[in-house]
Amino acid sequence: MPLAFCVDLLYIPCMATIERLTTEDRQFFQLVSEAAFSNPFSDERSELDLQLAGGGRADREKRLQSAIASVIERVRGLMRSGKASLALYGAEDREWLGKGLLFAHYHNYVAAFDELILRQQSDGDAPCAVPFSGELLALLREQGFKEQEARHYFAFFYQLRRAFFFINQLVGQSAAMRSLRCGLWNNTFTYDARRYEAKLWNRMEDFSTLLLGETGTGKGAAAAAIGRSGYIPFDEKSGRFAESFTRNFISINLSQFPVSLIESELFGHRKGSFTGAVDNHQGILSRCVPHGAIFLDEIGDVSVPVQIKLLKVLQERSFSPVGSHENKPFRGRIIAATNHSLTELRRDGNFRDDFYYRLCSDVIEVPTLRQQLQQDPPSLDALLQFLLLRILGAADPELVNSIRQALRRDLPANYRWPGNVRELEQAVRRVLLNGSYSGDPFALPVAEADLQDLADGAEMTAQELLTRYCRQLHQRFGTYEEVARRTQLDRRTVKKYLQA
């Protein structure tokens, strides 16, 4: 139940005396402040929740709920005694109490924010009405937050909840996935959320992000979690946020366009600028809203001339449509991804160093499925449940168990999942259709281990070694020609090894 029901208990006495928090309350709210600004996916936050809960809670979720209940009860006690207004306190106590009030109100309205997120997902690009905004804003102002502060914190609450909502959809409890979720949260709020909230909330477009990882690992989902979690101001007159987060994030796969069309898709073009340009065309950079983000997937596939133009976008925050000398502003954030080795592309002169250094404000590695399952085998059940929920809208334990048994029956114990989570999703569909999944025919055979096995003393012939290497290159780059180029073998020889 929202704390608003306690507003009538507030009492602000007309006296010059400044209230002081008790030593216990001050220490408690200092701890609340640490928890409020810590990464919710980190071990540090779990330990802080344990302290707020008073210890004795082993389960992470129970720790959190107990910590939230403890803070809300402490705030309600101050409200009952008429001491929950910031106007009553000196600067230091006002800071600590303020963080405690914000923490309590945010968690008290989590369900309302979750409902808003789901409704906005359903409604699309038109911002939804926020029916609880008046109640929460009035409560914040009653407790001493200025009008502009109240609106800012309300928008910050919405951002926090969206970030948690979307990052938490990247399931799995392996160390690699926990690290990924922590990294995505820091990418959104920085490692110091206090500094972010005070100075950087409206400057994150200056921080580009590079996502690395194999095909099918979920780089698009990671990019969407960042792109849909940006700060969006609240318009109190309309009772809506300035933008819908569904409109805030635009994704484009650069590998799907011919070289001749990539510039037009990115920057737009003017009518008559080239054969076939019968109308003006608005590129993806023009469609990005001020609080938005663009995801450039397969950035390793773009030509050097396009890299130079994108470098200008990152450096000068402006661009020109094809066939035009007009400079247009770009006010969004750039997120890029590739499954290629940028080290090799840069060494070969196919990826500019200056472009790379402009892209890599943050570099995040998305783990492979085999890495997740090696670190935490039970993650398979969580992934199956998530995929079934997406495919069927429901995922009962019996169906999860049935699909897990089919995969264990039909696949070798050390199957490498070369297609990663994307392959697993199709494996689930195959099992639902046919009751079985035999794996990718290009995957490494059961008797073969990773090349890393050589470091552990495994023995193999030169032909076995070359066969494995060719298969790994083909899994990564997808063509006989590219494998032949990198191994300096004839294409027919490469094909023979791959089909052996």
XYZ file of C-alpha atoms in Angstrom:
500
model
C 0.000 0.000 0.000
C 1.463 3.449 -0.909
C 2.764 5.617 1.878
C 0.387 8.374 0.815
C -2.128 7.224 3.416
C 0.243 8.568 6.063
C 0.511 12.097 4.627
C -2.129 13.433 6.999
C 0.135 12.397 9.883
C 2.769 14.917 8.827
C 3.118 17.861 11.146
C 5.584 20.671 10.518
C 5.803 22.839 13.629
C 6.321 26.584 13.181
C 9.427 26.939 15.296
C 13.083 27.800 14.735
C 14.276 24.604 16.414
C 15.996 22.228 14.020
C 15.248 18.566 14.488
C 18.107 16.099 14.621
C 18.078 12.480 13.676
C 18.998 10.115 16.442
C 22.389 8.449 16.102
C 20.614 5.188 15.310
C 18.424 6.783 12.627
C 21.395 8.621 11.083
C 23.458 5.439 10.819
C 20.476 3.546 9.466
C 19.741 6.101 6.726
C 23.414 6.301 5.810
C 23.249 2.561 5.195
C 20.027 3.051 3.204
C 21.822 5.617 1.047
C 24.619 3.143 0.329
C 22.075 0.507 -0.677
C 19.978 2.905 -2.762
C 22.915 3.868 -4.979
C 24.589 0.475 -5.222
C 24.244 -1.908 -8.167
C 21.216 -4.153 -7.409
C 22.888 -7.069 -9.230
C 26.090 -6.864 -7.186
C 27.247 -8.826 -4.152
C 27.760 -5.482 -2.398
C 24.040 -4.719 -2.603
C 23.184 -8.162 -1.266
C 25.408 -7.559 1.758
C 23.867 -4.121 2.363
C 20.376 -5.642 2.189
C 21.466 -8.187 4.782
C 22.561 -5.395 7.121
C 19.319 -3.459 6.610
C 17.298 -6.614 7.200
C 19.117 -7.244 10.451
C 20.848 -10.432 9.278
C 19.665 -14.009 9.199
C 18.330 -14.027 5.637
C 20.232 -16.353 3.311
C 17.997 -16.015 0.226
C 18.791 -12.914 -1.870
C 15.161 -12.049 -2.605
C 14.135 -12.480 1.024
C 17.006 -10.252 2.072
C 15.766 -7.541 -0.273
C 12.139 -7.747 0.833
C 13.112 -7.733 4.493
C 15.402 -4.722 3.933
C 12.625 -2.814 2.128
C 10.151 -3.568 4.934
C 12.680 -2.366 7.495
C 13.186 0.981 5.732
C 9.476 1.564 5.151
C 8.705 0.879 8.813
C 11.427 3.324 9.915
C 10.015 6.038 7.609
C 6.462 5.411 8.799
C 7.646 5.830 12.383
C 9.020 9.291 11.550
C 5.793 10.174 9.745
C 3.686 9.163 12.726
C 5.780 11.410 14.973
C 5.590 14.338 12.499
C 9.349 14.223 11.770
C 9.390 13.078 8.145
C 9.795 16.513 6.539
C 13.202 17.611 5.231
C 12.320 21.200 6.217
C 12.796 20.272 9.878
C 16.461 19.240 9.605
C 19.909 20.658 9.047
C 21.820 19.989 5.836
C 23.546 16.721 6.830
C 20.529 15.072 8.384
C 18.387 16.332 5.506
C 20.630 14.479 3.051
C 20.431 11.146 4.885
C 16.703 11.376 5.614
C 16.036 12.390 1.997
C 17.689 9.237 0.702
C 15.664 7.148 3.145
C 12.402 8.758 2.035
C 13.241 8.240 -1.630
C 14.177 4.607 -1.049
C 10.900 3.926 0.770
C 8.698 5.681 -1.775
C 10.406 4.066 -4.755
C 9.912 0.555 -3.392
C 6.391 1.335 -2.252
C 5.462 2.201 -5.856
C 7.416 -0.593 -7.601
C 4.239 -2.479 -8.525
C 2.727 0.678 -10.027
C 5.865 1.312 -12.105
C 5.909 -2.321 -13.267
C 2.300 -2.026 -14.380
C 3.176 1.181 -16.255
C 6.089 -0.545 -18.030
C 3.881 -3.428 -19.179
C 1.144 -1.056 -20.311
C 3.654 1.069 -22.238
C 5.038 -2.049 -23.938
C 1.515 -2.889 -25.051
C 0.528 0.631 -26.153
C 3.698 1.291 -28.168
C 5.098 4.688 -29.116
C 2.491 6.999 -27.563
C 3.408 7.810 -23.925
C 0.924 6.344 -21.428
C -0.877 8.310 -18.762
C 0.639 7.827 -15.294
C -2.354 7.788 -12.912
C -0.295 7.586 -9.714
C 2.010 10.505 -10.563
C -0.037 13.170 -8.755
C -0.175 11.152 -5.545
C 3.563 10.401 -5.441
C 4.650 13.906 -6.490
C 2.397 15.445 -3.827
C 3.900 13.150 -1.196
C 7.454 14.114 -2.146
C 6.619 17.821 -1.981
C 4.829 17.422 1.330
C 8.030 15.964 2.722
C 10.200 18.897 1.647
C 11.377 18.111 -1.891
C 11.182 21.104 -4.227
C 8.893 20.919 -7.255
C 11.699 20.390 -9.764
C 13.407 17.892 -7.451
C 10.196 15.896 -7.088
C 9.772 15.660 -10.888
C 13.422 14.691 -11.318
C 13.250 11.932 -8.711
C 9.983 10.679 -10.171
C 11.683 10.325 -13.575
C 14.686 8.716 -11.865
C 12.383 6.168 -10.185
C 10.924 5.251 -13.585
C 14.390 4.872 -15.070
C 15.599 2.692 -12.198
C 12.630 0.382 -12.518
C 12.897 0.091 -16.309
C 16.605 -0.717 -16.062
C 15.986 -3.415 -13.463
C 13.017 -4.779 -15.433
C 14.908 -5.187 -18.728
C 18.318 -6.197 -17.370
C 16.685 -8.794 -15.125
C 15.227 -10.466 -18.242
C 18.750 -11.668 -19.081
C 18.353 -14.843 -17.059
C 20.935 -17.216 -15.631
C 22.945 -17.401 -12.414
C 26.364 -18.199 -13.854
C 29.204 -15.894 -12.840
C 29.389 -14.637 -16.440
C 25.700 -13.651 -16.505
C 25.856 -11.989 -13.101
C 28.839 -10.015 -14.366
C 26.924 -9.071 -17.520
C 23.944 -7.759 -15.550
C 26.252 -5.742 -13.294
C 27.997 -4.346 -16.376
C 24.743 -3.311 -18.043
C 23.567 -1.553 -14.881
C 26.869 0.343 -14.601
C 26.618 1.220 -18.286
C 23.254 2.843 -17.561
C 23.979 4.550 -14.216
C 27.825 4.367 -14.044
C 29.572 2.627 -11.154
C 28.814 5.690 -8.973
C 25.053 6.261 -9.186
C 25.333 9.293 -6.886
C 27.443 11.080 -9.485
C 25.085 9.929 -12.215
C 22.005 11.229 -10.411
C 23.676 14.570 -9.658
C 25.599 15.290 -12.890
C 25.367 12.691 -15.660
C 21.693 11.773 -16.041
C 21.340 14.105 -19.059
C 24.814 13.500 -20.533
C 24.868 9.776 -21.256
C 24.663 10.305 -25.025
C 28.388 11.095 -24.810
C 29.099 7.504 -23.703
C 28.987 4.984 -26.546
C 29.015 1.247 -25.924
C 30.548 -1.697 -27.769
C 29.026 -5.154 -27.238
C 31.167 -8.152 -28.190
C 30.227 -11.799 -28.402
C 29.497 -14.738 -30.653
C 26.441 -14.930 -32.892
C 23.291 -15.777 -30.955
C 24.539 -14.845 -27.477
C 21.938 -12.105 -26.978
C 23.796 -8.900 -27.842
C 20.532 -7.455 -29.141
C 18.770 -8.112 -25.835
C 21.671 -6.528 -23.937
C 21.548 -3.478 -26.219
C 17.781 -3.177 -25.759
C 18.197 -3.285 -21.971
C 20.506 -0.260 -22.209
C 18.512 1.568 -24.873
C 15.147 1.251 -23.140
C 16.540 2.337 -19.773
C 17.540 5.918 -20.521
C 16.360 8.875 -18.459
C 13.024 10.285 -19.704
C 11.724 13.545 -18.169
C 8.212 13.664 -16.761
C 5.719 16.198 -18.159
C 3.481 17.032 -15.243
C 1.015 19.029 -17.358
C 0.154 16.051 -19.532
C 0.624 13.510 -16.745
C 2.911 11.506 -19.044
C 6.601 10.954 -19.588
C 8.089 12.911 -22.494
C 8.684 9.789 -24.599
C 7.755 6.133 -24.704
C 10.730 3.866 -24.065
C 9.524 1.738 -26.991
C 10.266 4.682 -29.297
C 13.516 5.462 -27.494
C 15.370 2.437 -28.827
C 15.982 1.828 -32.552
C 17.880 -1.182 -33.845
C 19.422 -1.766 -37.268
C 21.389 -4.771 -38.519
C 23.980 -3.300 -40.880
C 24.828 -6.648 -42.482
C 21.365 -6.948 -44.041
C 21.867 -3.982 -46.394
C 23.981 -3.789 -49.554
C 27.000 -1.504 -49.192
C 25.346 1.009 -51.512
C 22.312 1.391 -49.224
C 23.912 1.454 -45.751
C 24.657 5.199 -45.892
C 21.086 5.953 -46.915
C 19.656 3.813 -44.100
C 21.891 5.489 -41.543
C 21.989 9.120 -42.667
C 18.985 9.380 -44.991
C 19.082 10.879 -48.479
C 17.651 13.699 -50.539
C 15.449 13.126 -53.547
C 17.539 12.651 -56.678
C 20.822 12.115 -54.818
C 21.285 8.778 -56.616
C 19.469 6.517 -59.060
C 16.327 5.270 -57.373
C 16.131 8.112 -54.813
C 12.638 9.199 -55.900
C 11.776 10.775 -52.537
C 13.509 12.227 -49.507
C 14.326 9.467 -47.033
C 14.734 9.900 -43.290
C 17.587 7.755 -41.976
C 17.804 6.070 -38.611
C 19.877 8.905 -37.117
C 17.080 11.384 -37.887
C 14.493 9.113 -36.273
C 16.362 8.905 -32.970
C 14.628 11.019 -30.308
C 16.632 13.211 -27.865
C 16.406 10.668 -25.022
C 16.919 7.675 -27.286
C 19.587 5.216 -28.349
C 20.519 3.539 -31.635
C 21.818 -0.009 -31.810
C 24.169 -0.612 -34.759
C 24.397 -4.390 -34.995
C 27.242 -5.999 -36.996
C 29.293 -2.799 -36.919
C 32.307 -4.850 -38.053
C 30.697 -5.235 -41.492
C 30.580 -1.539 -42.446
C 33.050 -0.055 -44.911
C 35.782 2.401 -43.964
C 33.984 5.381 -45.636
C 30.881 4.708 -43.522
C 33.077 4.403 -40.420
C 34.456 7.880 -41.149
C 30.942 9.321 -41.372
C 29.898 7.611 -38.149
C 33.047 8.938 -36.495
C 31.816 12.454 -37.278
C 28.502 11.617 -35.630
C 30.308 10.531 -32.456
C 32.738 13.457 -32.434
C 30.565 16.357 -33.579
C 27.074 15.005 -32.787
C 25.939 15.904 -36.310
C 25.498 14.282 -39.737
C 24.504 15.101 -43.315
C 22.036 13.093 -45.427
C 23.351 11.625 -48.681
C 23.226 14.313 -51.374
C 22.884 17.151 -48.876
C 25.268 19.647 -47.266
C 22.832 20.314 -44.416
C 24.185 19.459 -40.956
C 21.608 17.830 -38.742
C 22.062 17.351 -34.985
C 22.169 13.891 -33.443
C 21.116 13.746 -29.798
C 20.946 10.044 -29.060
C 23.301 7.404 -27.717
C 25.191 4.903 -29.884
C 25.364 1.207 -28.985
C 27.244 -1.058 -31.415
C 27.902 -4.786 -31.575
C 29.890 -7.296 -33.580
C 30.735 -10.981 -33.513
C 33.970 -10.362 -35.457
C 37.389 -9.927 -33.894
C 37.966 -6.178 -33.938
C 41.623 -6.822 -33.164
C 41.955 -8.684 -36.473
C 39.853 -6.153 -38.379
C 42.000 -3.300 -37.082
C 45.215 -5.186 -37.820
C 44.045 -5.776 -41.410
C 43.054 -2.119 -41.850
C 39.331 -2.892 -42.106
C 38.335 -1.086 -38.909
C 39.718 2.359 -38.135
C 41.480 2.845 -34.817
C 40.007 6.328 -34.313
C 36.505 4.929 -34.866
C 37.166 2.099 -32.403
C 38.370 4.492 -29.708
C 35.263 6.619 -30.158
C 32.994 3.580 -29.822
C 34.586 2.009 -26.761
C 33.537 4.252 -23.866
C 32.474 0.904 -22.491
C 33.143 -2.584 -23.854
C 30.866 -5.384 -22.641
C 31.414 -9.063 -23.435
C 28.207 -11.105 -23.753
C 28.964 -14.689 -22.609
C 28.372 -17.783 -24.711
C 25.761 -20.352 -23.760
C 28.428 -23.031 -23.239
C 30.258 -20.685 -20.839
C 27.053 -20.179 -18.859
C 26.295 -23.887 -18.651
C 29.870 -24.783 -17.714
C 29.742 -22.319 -14.814
C 26.185 -23.080 -13.724
C 24.441 -26.134 -15.283
C 21.063 -25.338 -13.589
C 20.945 -22.149 -15.719
C 19.564 -24.357 -18.496
C 16.240 -24.670 -16.666
C 15.973 -20.910 -16.207
C 16.690 -20.365 -19.903
C 14.165 -23.017 -20.957
C 11.527 -21.448 -18.745
C 12.234 -18.002 -20.217
C 12.125 -19.276 -23.809
C 8.914 -21.249 -23.265
C 7.321 -18.178 -21.747
C 8.255 -16.225 -24.870
C 7.132 -18.958 -27.286
C 3.969 -20.210 -25.567
C 3.128 -17.501 -23.049
C 3.499 -20.038 -20.218
C 6.154 -22.406 -18.897
C 5.071 -25.112 -16.473
C 7.779 -27.175 -14.716
C 6.628 -30.395 -16.390
C 7.239 -28.979 -19.879
C 10.635 -27.566 -18.843
C 11.577 -30.991 -17.494
C 10.401 -32.732 -20.676
C 12.483 -30.513 -22.966
C 15.555 -30.765 -20.716
C 15.341 -34.566 -20.805
C 15.042 -34.556 -24.614
C 18.124 -32.365 -24.990
C 20.152 -34.518 -22.588
C 19.025 -37.670 -24.385
C 19.802 -36.451 -27.923
C 22.905 -34.287 -27.461
C 26.414 -35.214 -26.317
C 27.265 -34.233 -22.764
C 29.798 -31.627 -23.900
C 27.740 -30.227 -26.799
C 29.103 -26.756 -27.542
C 25.922 -24.914 -28.620
C 27.616 -23.045 -31.499
C 24.446 -21.007 -32.094
C 24.225 -20.061 -28.403
C 20.856 -18.924 -26.981
C 19.434 -18.442 -30.472
C 20.164 -22.104 -31.208
C 18.663 -23.149 -27.869
C 15.438 -21.317 -28.732
C 15.178 -23.190 -32.023
C 16.041 -26.443 -30.227
C 13.051 -25.824 -27.937
C 10.832 -25.291 -30.980
C 12.202 -28.472 -32.595
C 11.480 -30.508 -29.468
C 7.972 -29.051 -29.281
C 7.398 -30.066 -32.919
C 9.235 -33.374 -33.176
C 10.150 -34.448 -29.660
C 13.897 -34.381 -30.367
C 16.871 -32.207 -31.341
C 20.074 -33.704 -32.724
C 22.179 -30.532 -32.760
C 23.997 -28.488 -35.377
C 25.728 -30.774 -37.920
C 28.681 -28.381 -37.993
C 29.145 -28.519 -34.216
C 32.253 -30.249 -32.876
C 31.743 -34.019 -32.414
C 31.390 -35.387 -28.920
C 34.876 -36.887 -28.913
C 36.458 -33.547 -29.771
C 37.277 -30.940 -27.187
C 38.070 -27.277 -27.549
C 41.512 -26.303 -28.824
C 42.146 -25.176 -25.277
C 42.463 -28.899 -24.444
C 45.932 -28.783 -25.981
C 47.073 -26.680 -23.070
C 45.833 -29.438 -20.760
C 47.934 -32.120 -22.443
C 45.454 -33.515 -24.974
C 46.996 -35.184 -28.039
C 45.788 -34.977 -31.633
C 47.166 -35.327 -35.155
C 47.887 -32.348 -37.388
C 44.840 -33.240 -39.486
C 42.582 -33.332 -36.385
C 43.962 -30.005 -35.248
C 43.359 -28.413 -38.650
C 39.856 -29.870 -38.845
C 38.945 -28.361 -35.480
C 40.426 -25.012 -36.379
C 38.547 -24.875 -39.686
C 35.288 -25.723 -37.916
C 35.778 -23.031 -35.319
C 36.511 -20.446 -38.015
C 33.455 -21.523 -39.992
C 31.237 -21.270 -36.905
C 32.524 -17.758 -36.381
C 32.581 -16.368 -39.943
C 30.101 -18.596 -41.782
C 31.752 -19.033 -45.229
C 34.271 -21.413 -46.801
C 35.938 -18.431 -48.472
C 36.678 -16.659 -45.211
C 38.063 -19.843 -43.632
C 40.245 -20.417 -46.702
C 41.554 -16.855 -46.534
C 42.451 -17.078 -42.863
C 44.062 -20.522 -43.069
C 45.641 -19.901 -46.512
C 44.131 -23.189 -47.693
C 42.318 -23.916 -50.938
C 38.531 -23.525 -50.610
C 38.014 -27.162 -51.669
C 40.413 -28.322 -48.952
C 38.506 -26.308 -46.372
C 35.226 -27.855 -47.546
C 36.738 -31.322 -47.263
C 37.795 -30.726 -43.653
C 34.414 -29.269 -42.714
C 32.487 -32.156 -44.231
C 34.778 -34.844 -42.838
